[in-house]
Coordinates of C-alpha atoms and ligand atoms in Angstrom, one line a residue:
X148 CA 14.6 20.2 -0.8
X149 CA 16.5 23.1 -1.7
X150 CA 16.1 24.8 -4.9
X151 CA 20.0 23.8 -6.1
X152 CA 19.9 23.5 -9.8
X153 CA 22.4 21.1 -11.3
X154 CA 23.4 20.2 -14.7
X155 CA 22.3 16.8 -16.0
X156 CA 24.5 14.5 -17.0
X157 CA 24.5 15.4 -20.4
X158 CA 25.3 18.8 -19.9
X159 CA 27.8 17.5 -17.6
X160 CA 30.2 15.8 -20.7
X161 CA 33.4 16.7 -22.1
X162 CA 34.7 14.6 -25.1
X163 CA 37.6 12.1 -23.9
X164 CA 36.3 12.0 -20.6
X165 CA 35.3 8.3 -19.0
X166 CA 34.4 6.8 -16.0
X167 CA 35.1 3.1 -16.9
X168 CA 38.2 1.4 -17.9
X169 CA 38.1 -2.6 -19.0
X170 CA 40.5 -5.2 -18.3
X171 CA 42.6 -6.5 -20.9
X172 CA 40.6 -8.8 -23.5
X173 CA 41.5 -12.6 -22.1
X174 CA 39.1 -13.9 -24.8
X175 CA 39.1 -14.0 -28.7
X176 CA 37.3 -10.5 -29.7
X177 CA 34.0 -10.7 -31.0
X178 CA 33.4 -10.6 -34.8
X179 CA 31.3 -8.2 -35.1
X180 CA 30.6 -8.0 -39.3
X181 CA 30.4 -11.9 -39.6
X182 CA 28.5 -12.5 -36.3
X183 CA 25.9 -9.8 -36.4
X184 CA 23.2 -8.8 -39.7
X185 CA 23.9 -5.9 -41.3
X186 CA 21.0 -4.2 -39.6
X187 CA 21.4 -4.5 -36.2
X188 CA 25.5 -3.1 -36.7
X189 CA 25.8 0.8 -36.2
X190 CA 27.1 3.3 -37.8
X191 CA 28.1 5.9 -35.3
X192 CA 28.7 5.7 -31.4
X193 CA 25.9 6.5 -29.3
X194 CA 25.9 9.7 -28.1
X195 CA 26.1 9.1 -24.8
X196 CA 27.5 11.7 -21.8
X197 CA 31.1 11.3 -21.7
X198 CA 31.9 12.1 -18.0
X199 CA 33.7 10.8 -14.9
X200 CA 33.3 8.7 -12.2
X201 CA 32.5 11.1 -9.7
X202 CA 30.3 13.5 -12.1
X203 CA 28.2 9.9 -12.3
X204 CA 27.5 9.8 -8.7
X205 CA 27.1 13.9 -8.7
X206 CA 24.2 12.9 -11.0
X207 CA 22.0 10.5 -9.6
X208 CA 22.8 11.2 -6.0
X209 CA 21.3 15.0 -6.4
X210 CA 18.6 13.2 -8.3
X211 CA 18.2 11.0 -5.3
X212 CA 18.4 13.8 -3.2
X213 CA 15.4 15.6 -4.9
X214 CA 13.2 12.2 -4.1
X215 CA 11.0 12.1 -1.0
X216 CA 10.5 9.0 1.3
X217 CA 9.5 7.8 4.0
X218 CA 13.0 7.6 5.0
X219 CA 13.5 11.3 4.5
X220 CA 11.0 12.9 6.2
X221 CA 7.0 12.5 7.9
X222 CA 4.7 11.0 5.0
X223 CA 1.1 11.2 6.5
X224 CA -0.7 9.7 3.3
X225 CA -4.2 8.2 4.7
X226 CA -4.8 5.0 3.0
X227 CA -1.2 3.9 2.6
X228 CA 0.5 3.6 5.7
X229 CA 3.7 5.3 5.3
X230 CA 5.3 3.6 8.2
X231 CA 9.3 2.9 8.8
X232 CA 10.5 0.1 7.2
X233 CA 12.3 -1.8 10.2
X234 CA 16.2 -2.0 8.8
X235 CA 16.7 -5.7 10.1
X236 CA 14.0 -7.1 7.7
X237 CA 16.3 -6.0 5.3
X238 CA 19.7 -7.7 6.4
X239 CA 17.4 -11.2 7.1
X240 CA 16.1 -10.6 3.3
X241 CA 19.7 -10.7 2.1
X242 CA 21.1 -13.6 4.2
X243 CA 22.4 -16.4 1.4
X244 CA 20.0 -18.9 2.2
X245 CA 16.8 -16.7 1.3
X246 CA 18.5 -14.4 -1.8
X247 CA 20.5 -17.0 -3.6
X248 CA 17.9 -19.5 -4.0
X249 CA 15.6 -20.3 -7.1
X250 CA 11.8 -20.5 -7.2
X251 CA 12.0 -23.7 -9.7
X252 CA 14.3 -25.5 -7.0
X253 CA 12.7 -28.6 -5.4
X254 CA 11.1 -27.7 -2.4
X255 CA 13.1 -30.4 -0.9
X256 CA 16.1 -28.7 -1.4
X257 CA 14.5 -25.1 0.0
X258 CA 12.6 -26.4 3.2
X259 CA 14.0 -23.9 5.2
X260 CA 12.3 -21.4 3.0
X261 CA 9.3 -22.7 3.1
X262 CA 8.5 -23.5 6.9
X263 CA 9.1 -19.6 7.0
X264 CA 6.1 -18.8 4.3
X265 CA 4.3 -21.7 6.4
X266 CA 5.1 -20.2 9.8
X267 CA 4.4 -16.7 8.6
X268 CA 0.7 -18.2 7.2
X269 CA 0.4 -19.8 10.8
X270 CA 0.9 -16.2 12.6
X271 CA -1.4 -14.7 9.9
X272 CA -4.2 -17.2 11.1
X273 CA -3.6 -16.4 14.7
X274 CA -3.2 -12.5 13.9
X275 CA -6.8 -12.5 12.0
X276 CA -8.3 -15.4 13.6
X277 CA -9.0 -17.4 10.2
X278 CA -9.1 -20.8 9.0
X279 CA -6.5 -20.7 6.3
X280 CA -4.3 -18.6 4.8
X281 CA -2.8 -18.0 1.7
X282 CA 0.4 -15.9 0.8
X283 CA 0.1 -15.8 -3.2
X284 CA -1.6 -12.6 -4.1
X285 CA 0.9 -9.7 -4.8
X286 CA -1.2 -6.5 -3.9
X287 CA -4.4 -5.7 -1.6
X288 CA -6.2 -5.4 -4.6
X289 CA -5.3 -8.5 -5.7
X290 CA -6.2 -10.6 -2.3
X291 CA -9.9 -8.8 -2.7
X292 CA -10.1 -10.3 -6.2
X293 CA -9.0 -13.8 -4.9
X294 CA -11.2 -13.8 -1.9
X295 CA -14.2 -12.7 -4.1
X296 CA -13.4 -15.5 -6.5
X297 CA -13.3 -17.9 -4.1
X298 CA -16.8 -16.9 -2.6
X299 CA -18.1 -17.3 -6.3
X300 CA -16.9 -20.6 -6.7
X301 CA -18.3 -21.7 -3.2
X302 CA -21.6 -20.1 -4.4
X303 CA -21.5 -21.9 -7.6
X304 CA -20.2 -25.4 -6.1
X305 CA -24.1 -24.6 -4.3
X306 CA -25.8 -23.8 -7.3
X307 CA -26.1 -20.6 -6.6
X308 CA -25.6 -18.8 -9.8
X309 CA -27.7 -16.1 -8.9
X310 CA -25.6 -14.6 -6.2
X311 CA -24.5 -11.6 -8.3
X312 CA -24.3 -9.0 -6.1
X313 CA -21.8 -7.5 -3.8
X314 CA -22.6 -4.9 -1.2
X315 CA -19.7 -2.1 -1.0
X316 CA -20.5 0.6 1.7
X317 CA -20.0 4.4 -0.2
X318 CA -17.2 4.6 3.1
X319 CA -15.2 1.3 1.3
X320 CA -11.7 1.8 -0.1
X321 CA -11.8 2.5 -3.7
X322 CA -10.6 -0.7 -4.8
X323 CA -13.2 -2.7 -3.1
X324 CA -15.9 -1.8 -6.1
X325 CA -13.2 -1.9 -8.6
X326 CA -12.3 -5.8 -6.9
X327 CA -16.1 -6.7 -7.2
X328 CA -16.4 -5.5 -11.0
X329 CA -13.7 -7.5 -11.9
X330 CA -14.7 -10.5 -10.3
X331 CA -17.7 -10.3 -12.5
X332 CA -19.9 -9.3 -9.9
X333 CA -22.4 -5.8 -9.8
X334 CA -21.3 -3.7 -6.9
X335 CA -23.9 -2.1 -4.9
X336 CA -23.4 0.8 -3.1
X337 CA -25.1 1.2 0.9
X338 CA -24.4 4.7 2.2
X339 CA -22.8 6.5 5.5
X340 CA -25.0 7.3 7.8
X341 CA -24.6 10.5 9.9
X342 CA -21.8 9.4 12.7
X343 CA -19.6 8.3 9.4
X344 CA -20.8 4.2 9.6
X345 CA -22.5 1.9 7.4
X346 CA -26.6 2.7 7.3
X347 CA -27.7 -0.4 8.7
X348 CA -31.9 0.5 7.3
X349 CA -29.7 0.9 3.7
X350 CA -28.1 -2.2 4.3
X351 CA -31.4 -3.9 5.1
X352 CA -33.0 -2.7 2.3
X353 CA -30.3 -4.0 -0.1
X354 CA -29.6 -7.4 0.9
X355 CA -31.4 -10.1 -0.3
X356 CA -31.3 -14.0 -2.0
X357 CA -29.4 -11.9 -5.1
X358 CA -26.4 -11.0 -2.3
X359 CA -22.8 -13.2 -2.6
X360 CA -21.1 -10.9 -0.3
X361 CA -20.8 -7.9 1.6
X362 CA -17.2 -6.3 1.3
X363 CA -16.8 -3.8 4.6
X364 CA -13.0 -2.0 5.2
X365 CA -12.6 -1.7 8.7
X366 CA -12.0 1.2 10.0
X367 CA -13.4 2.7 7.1
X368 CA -11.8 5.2 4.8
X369 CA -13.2 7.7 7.4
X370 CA -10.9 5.7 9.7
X371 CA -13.8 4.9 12.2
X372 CA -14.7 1.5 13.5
X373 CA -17.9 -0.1 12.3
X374 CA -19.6 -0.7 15.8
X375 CA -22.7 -2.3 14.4
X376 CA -20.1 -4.9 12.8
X377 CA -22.1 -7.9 14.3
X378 CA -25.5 -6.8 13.2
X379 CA -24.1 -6.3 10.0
X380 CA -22.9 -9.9 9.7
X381 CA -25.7 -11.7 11.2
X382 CA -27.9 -9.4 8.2
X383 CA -25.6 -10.9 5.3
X384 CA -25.4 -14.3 6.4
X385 CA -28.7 -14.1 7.3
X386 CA -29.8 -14.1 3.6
X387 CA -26.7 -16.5 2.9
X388 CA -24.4 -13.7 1.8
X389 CA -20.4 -14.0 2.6
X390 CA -18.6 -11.6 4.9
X391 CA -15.5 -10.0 3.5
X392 CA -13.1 -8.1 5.7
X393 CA -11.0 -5.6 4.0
X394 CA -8.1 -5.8 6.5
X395 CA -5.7 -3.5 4.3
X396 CA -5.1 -1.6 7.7
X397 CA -4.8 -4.3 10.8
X398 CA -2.3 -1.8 12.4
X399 CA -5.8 -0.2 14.0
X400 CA -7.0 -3.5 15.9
X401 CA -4.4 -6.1 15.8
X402 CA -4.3 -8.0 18.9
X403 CA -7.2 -6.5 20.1
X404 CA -10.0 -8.3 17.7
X405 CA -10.1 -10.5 15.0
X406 CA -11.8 -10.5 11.7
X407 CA -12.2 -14.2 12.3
X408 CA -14.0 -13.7 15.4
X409 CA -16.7 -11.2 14.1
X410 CA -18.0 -13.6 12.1
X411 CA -16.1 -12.7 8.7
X412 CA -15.4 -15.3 5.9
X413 CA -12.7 -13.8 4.2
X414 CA -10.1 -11.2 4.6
X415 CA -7.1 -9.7 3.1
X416 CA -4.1 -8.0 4.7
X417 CA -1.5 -5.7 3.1
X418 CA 2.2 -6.8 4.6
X419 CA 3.5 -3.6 2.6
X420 CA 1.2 -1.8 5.1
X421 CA 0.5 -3.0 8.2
X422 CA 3.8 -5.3 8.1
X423 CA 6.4 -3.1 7.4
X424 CA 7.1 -3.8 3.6
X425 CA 8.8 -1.3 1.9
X426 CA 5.9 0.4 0.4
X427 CA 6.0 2.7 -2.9
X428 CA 6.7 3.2 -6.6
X429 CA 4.3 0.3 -7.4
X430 CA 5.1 -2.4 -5.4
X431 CA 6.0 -5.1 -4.8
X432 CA 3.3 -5.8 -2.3
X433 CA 1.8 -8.6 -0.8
X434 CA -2.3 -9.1 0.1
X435 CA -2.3 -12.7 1.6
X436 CA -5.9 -13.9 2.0
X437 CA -7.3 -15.3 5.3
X438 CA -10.3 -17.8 4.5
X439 CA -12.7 -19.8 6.9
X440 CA -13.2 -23.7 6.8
X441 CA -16.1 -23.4 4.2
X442 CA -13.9 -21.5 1.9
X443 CA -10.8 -23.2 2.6
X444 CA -11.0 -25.9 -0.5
X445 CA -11.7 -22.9 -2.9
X446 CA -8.2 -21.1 -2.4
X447 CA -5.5 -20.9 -4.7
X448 CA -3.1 -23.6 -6.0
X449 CA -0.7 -24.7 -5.1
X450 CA -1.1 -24.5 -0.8
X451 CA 1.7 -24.7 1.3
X452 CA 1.4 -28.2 3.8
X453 CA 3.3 -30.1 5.9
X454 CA 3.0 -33.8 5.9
X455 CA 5.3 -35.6 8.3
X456 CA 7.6 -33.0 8.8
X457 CA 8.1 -32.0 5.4
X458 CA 7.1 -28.7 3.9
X459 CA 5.3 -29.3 0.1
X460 CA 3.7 -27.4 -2.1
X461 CA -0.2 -29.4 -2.5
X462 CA -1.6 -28.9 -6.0
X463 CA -3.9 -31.7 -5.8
X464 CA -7.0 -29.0 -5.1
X465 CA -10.2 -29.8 -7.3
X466 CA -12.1 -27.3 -5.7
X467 CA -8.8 -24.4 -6.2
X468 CA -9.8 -21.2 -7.9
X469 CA -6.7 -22.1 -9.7
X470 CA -2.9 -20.0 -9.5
X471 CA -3.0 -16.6 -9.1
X472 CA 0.2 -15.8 -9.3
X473 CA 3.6 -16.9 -10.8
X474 CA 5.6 -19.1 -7.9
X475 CA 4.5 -18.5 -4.1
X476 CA 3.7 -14.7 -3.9
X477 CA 6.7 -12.1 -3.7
X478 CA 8.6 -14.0 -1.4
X479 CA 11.4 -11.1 -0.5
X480 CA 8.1 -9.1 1.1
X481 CA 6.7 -12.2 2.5
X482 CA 9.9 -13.1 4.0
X483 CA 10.3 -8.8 5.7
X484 CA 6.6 -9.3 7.4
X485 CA 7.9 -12.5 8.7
X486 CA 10.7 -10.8 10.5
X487 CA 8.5 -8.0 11.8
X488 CA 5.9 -10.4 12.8
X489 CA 9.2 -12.3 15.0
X490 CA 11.1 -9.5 16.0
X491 CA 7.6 -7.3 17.2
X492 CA 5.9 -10.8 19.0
X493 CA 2.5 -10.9 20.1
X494 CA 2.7 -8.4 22.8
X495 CA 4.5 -5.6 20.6
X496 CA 1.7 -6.0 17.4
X497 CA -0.6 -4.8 20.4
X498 CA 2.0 -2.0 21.5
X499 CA 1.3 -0.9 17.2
X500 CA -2.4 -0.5 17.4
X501 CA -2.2 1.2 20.6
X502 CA 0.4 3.7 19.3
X503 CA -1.1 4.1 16.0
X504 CA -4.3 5.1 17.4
X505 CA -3.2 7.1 19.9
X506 CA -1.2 9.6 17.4
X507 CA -3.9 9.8 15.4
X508 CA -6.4 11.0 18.1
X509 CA -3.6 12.7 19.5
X510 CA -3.1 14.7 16.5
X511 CA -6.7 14.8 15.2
X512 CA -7.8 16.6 18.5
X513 CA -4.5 19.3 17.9
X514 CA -5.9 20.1 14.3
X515 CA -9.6 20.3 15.2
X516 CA -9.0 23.6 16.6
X517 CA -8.6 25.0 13.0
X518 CA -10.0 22.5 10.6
X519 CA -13.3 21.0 10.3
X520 CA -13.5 17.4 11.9
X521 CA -16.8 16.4 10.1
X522 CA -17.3 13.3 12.3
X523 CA -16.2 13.4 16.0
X524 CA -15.7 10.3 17.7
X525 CA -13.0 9.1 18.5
X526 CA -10.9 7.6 15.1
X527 CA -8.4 4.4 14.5
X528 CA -5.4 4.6 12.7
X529 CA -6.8 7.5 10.8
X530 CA -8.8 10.7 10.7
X531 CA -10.4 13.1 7.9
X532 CA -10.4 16.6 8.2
X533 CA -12.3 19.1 5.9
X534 CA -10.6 22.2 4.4
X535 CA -14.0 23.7 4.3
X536 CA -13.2 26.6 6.5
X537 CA -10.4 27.4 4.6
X538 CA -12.8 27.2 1.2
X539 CA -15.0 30.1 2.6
X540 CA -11.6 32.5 2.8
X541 CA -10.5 31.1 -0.7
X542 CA -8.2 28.7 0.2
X543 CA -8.6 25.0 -1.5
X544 CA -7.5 21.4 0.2
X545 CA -4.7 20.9 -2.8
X546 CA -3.0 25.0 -1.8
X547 CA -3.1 23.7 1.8
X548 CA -1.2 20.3 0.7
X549 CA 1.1 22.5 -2.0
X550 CA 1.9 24.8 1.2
X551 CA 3.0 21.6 3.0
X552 CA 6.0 21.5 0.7
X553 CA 7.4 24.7 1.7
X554 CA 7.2 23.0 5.1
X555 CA 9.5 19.7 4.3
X556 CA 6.5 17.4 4.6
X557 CA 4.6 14.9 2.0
X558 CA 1.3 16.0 2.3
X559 CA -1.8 14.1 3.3
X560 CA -4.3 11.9 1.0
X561 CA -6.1 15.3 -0.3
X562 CA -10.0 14.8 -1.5
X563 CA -10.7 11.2 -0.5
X564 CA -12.9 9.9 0.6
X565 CA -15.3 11.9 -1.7
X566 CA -18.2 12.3 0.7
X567 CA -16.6 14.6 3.0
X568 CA -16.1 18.2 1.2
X569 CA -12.4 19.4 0.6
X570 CA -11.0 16.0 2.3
X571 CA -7.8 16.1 4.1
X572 CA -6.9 12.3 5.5
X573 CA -3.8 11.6 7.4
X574 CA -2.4 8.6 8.9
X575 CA 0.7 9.4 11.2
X576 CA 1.6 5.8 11.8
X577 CA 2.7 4.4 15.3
X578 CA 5.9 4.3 14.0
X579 CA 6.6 8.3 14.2
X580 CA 7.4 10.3 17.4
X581 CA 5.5 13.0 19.7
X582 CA 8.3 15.6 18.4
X583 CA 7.1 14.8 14.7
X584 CA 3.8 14.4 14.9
X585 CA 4.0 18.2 16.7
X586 CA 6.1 19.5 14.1
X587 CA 3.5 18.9 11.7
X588 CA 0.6 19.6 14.0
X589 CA 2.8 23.2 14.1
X590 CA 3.0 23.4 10.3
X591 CA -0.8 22.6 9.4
X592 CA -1.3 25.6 12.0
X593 CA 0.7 27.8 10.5
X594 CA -0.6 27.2 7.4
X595 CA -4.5 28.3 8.8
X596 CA -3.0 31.5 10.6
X597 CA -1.3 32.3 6.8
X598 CA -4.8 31.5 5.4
X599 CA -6.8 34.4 7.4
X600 CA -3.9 36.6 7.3
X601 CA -2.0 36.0 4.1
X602 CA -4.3 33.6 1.6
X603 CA -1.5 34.3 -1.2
X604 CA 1.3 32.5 0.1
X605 CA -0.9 29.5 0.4
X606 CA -2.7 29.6 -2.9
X607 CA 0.5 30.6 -4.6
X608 CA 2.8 27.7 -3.2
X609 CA 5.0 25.5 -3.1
X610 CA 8.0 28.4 -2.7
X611 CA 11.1 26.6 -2.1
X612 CA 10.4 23.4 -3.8
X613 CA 12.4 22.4 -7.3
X614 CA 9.4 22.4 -9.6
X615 CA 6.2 24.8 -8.1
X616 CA 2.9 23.6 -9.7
X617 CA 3.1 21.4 -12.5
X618 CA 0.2 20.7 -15.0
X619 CA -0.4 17.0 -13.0
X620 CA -2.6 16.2 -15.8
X621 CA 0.2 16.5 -18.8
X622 CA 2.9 14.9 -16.7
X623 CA 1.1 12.4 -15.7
X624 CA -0.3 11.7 -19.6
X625 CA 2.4 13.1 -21.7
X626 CA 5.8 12.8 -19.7
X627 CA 9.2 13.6 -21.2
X628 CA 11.3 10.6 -20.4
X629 CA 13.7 11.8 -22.4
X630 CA 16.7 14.3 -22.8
X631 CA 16.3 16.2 -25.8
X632 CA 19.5 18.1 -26.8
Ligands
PLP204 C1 -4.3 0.2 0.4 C2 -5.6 -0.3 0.6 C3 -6.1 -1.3 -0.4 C4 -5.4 -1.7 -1.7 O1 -4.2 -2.3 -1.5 P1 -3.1 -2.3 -2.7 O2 -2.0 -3.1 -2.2 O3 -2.8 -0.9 -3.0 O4 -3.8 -3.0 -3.8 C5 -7.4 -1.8 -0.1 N1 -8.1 -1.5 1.0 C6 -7.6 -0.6 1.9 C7 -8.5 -0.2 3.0 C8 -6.4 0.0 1.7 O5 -6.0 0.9 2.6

């Protein structure tokens, strides 16, 4: 990230100069004034930078070069899982047989395709311990939606209409409420008790013959394991609630418990977490649902079967919610979690949760020393620090996350979740080594000895970054997309 300044590509042109030249015509030339309305003919070229080949790639390679990614450097963002994108799930995504074919082809013609979306739905069940599974929705958010749909329809196909509630522990990933709201239902909030886990008294005190479901991420955004998880589920169901399992971030228990066998009815997974899909810039994702047999007829159409050794797509579903999605899901990200899922086996989806709760702790108990760890037990594949400390000598969570920049790191997840004061949440990821997770165990320390000896160089960064502080606000409402000579 050094501060080289280079010309755009504009200021790059001279006139005359190209990087493109076209083979000779070998069809009759287009007819431009008898083909085309008067209109939509222009008057004068575009003005578009005249340049050469290798200015081109000057220009969007030093713009590449500016980006940050997960295959440039550490990315600790709680909440996402920034982890390596395994290079092999790319070459199996681009073999013939899985690129060049169309989703409108007869399944017939494609059954090699779809045993792998029916044997990646069979290692989902066994991964969560669930009934059935679907691979349609596109995001995490998206599976929450689809699961909560489905628990309205089973409540409805009861007569249950007045199941409009949904229980959302203040500790719950942000899109858990959001998923609840747009499902129709009223989210309710229980709070955190003191050790960082749902209030069980709160939770008592909330549930009731009004309650459809009770949506718990586990670990929770504090990245601590719910250890009352089977009192919690014998509470809801014991008013005839449904048990969702916000499974966004298996890579903390997989292969050592299942949502299935704590009792849960539903659960979503993110492959572009957990699975190794390439993870960013807005997708695309995949948030298959896990169901059990209650729920089962409720999920989306069509549902991937096999009936005498034939793989077909099943539409004949009264009970379906319905399609949620174009096609079968975004079968390229479908297809990389399948390859992970077979090239990591049974034993190595262990090895991840071991490893990526082990460099969490590991790094949790290096950075205690300096930062407030508001809740001390042990974590999962994530931990929250507070930069209150720092507050008391004038030094805020975001100049502590700007002064990671200086340091050639993406900072953490900075003031989330919002009941712990001047949040710093990082997930390391068991895909990253001891040598990294100490170089930025090193940096974050650095940056508390600069805060009690030299607060400005913190509050005043980034330093050696392209752009220093922007306005986040006006770029983020009123960007310019556009060169303006
Ligand atoms: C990331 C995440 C989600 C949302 O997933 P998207 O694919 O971004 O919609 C939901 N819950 C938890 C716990 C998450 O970490």
């Amino acid at each position: 990230m050094a501060n080289q300044d280079f010309p755009l590509i504009f200021e790059r042109s001279k006139e005359g100069r190209t990087s493109y030249s076209l083979p000779d015509l070998d069809v009759t030339e287009f007819n431009l004034e008898s083909e085309l309305e008067e209109v939509y003919i222009r008057k004068a070229p575009p003005e578009l930078p005249e340049v050469s080949e290798l200015d081109i790639m000057r220009h969007y390679t030093g713009l590449s070069n500016r980006n940050y990614g997960v295959d440039t450097g550490f990315y600790p963002l709680g909440s996402c899982t920034m982890k390596y994108n395994p290079k092999i799930n790319e070459d199996v995504a681009r073999l013939e047989g899985f690129s060049n074919i169309h989703p409108l082809q007869d399944p017939k013609t494609v059954q090699g395709a779809m045993e792998m979306l029916y044997d990646l739905q069979t290692s989902l069940k066994e991964i969560t311990g669930m009934y059935e599974v679907s691979l349609q929705s596109a995001a995490g958010a998206q599976g929450e939606w689809t699961a909560l749909m489905m628990i309205r329809a089973f409540h409805e196909a009861n007569g249950d209409y007045h199941r409009t509630k949904v229980i959302v522990p203040d500790s719950a990933h942000g899109t858990n409420p959001a998923s609840a709201a747009v499902a129709g239902f009223d989210a309710v909030t229980v709070k955190t008790n003191e050790k960082g886990l749902v209030d069980i008294d709160d939770l008592k005190s909330v549930v009731g013959n009004d309650t459809a479901a009770l949506m718990l991420t586990n670990p929770n955004t504090l990245g601590l394991f719910e250890t009352e998880i089977l009192e919690m589920a014998e509470i809801v169901h014991g008013v005839g609630g449904k048990l969702y399992y916000d499974g966004a971030n298996l890579n903390a228990i997989m292969g050592y418990t299942r949502p299935g066998d704590m009792g849960f009815d539903a659960v979503h997974l993110n492959l572009h977490k957990t699975f190794t899909g390439p993870h960013g810039g807005g997708g695309p994702g995949s948030g298959p649902v896990g169901v059990s047999k209650e729920l089962e007829p409720f999920l989306p159409k069509p549902v991937i079967t096999k009936i005498d050794n034939e793989f077909i797509f099943e539409y004949d579903r009264p009970q379906s919610i319905g399609r949620i999605k174009p096609y079968y899901g975004n079968f390229g990200i479908n297809l990389r979690a399948y390859t992970y899922i077979r090239t990591m086996g049974a034993e190595g989806l262990k090895k991840v949760s071991e490893y990526a709760v082990l460099n969490a702790n590991y790094m949790m108990r290096k950075l205690e020393k300096e930062y407030e760890l508001p809740y001390t037990q042990h974590c999962k594949h994530e931990f929250v620090l507070s930069g209150s400390r720092q507050k008391k000598l004038g030094v805020r969570t975001l100049d502590i996350a700007k002064r990671l920049l200086d340091f050639e790191y993406h900072p953490p997840t900075i003031y989330f979740p919002l009941n712990v004061e001047e949040g710093l949440m990082v997930e390391p990821t068991e895909t990253e080594s001891k040598e990294t997770l100490d170089g930025f165990i090193d940096a974050m320390l650095t940056i508390a000895e600069e805060v009690k000896e030299n607060p400005e160089i913190v509050q005043e960064a980034p330093h050696n970054t392209i752009v220093k502080r922007m306005d986040e606000t006006t770029a983020a409402r009123k960007p310019i997309l556009r060169y303006n000579k």
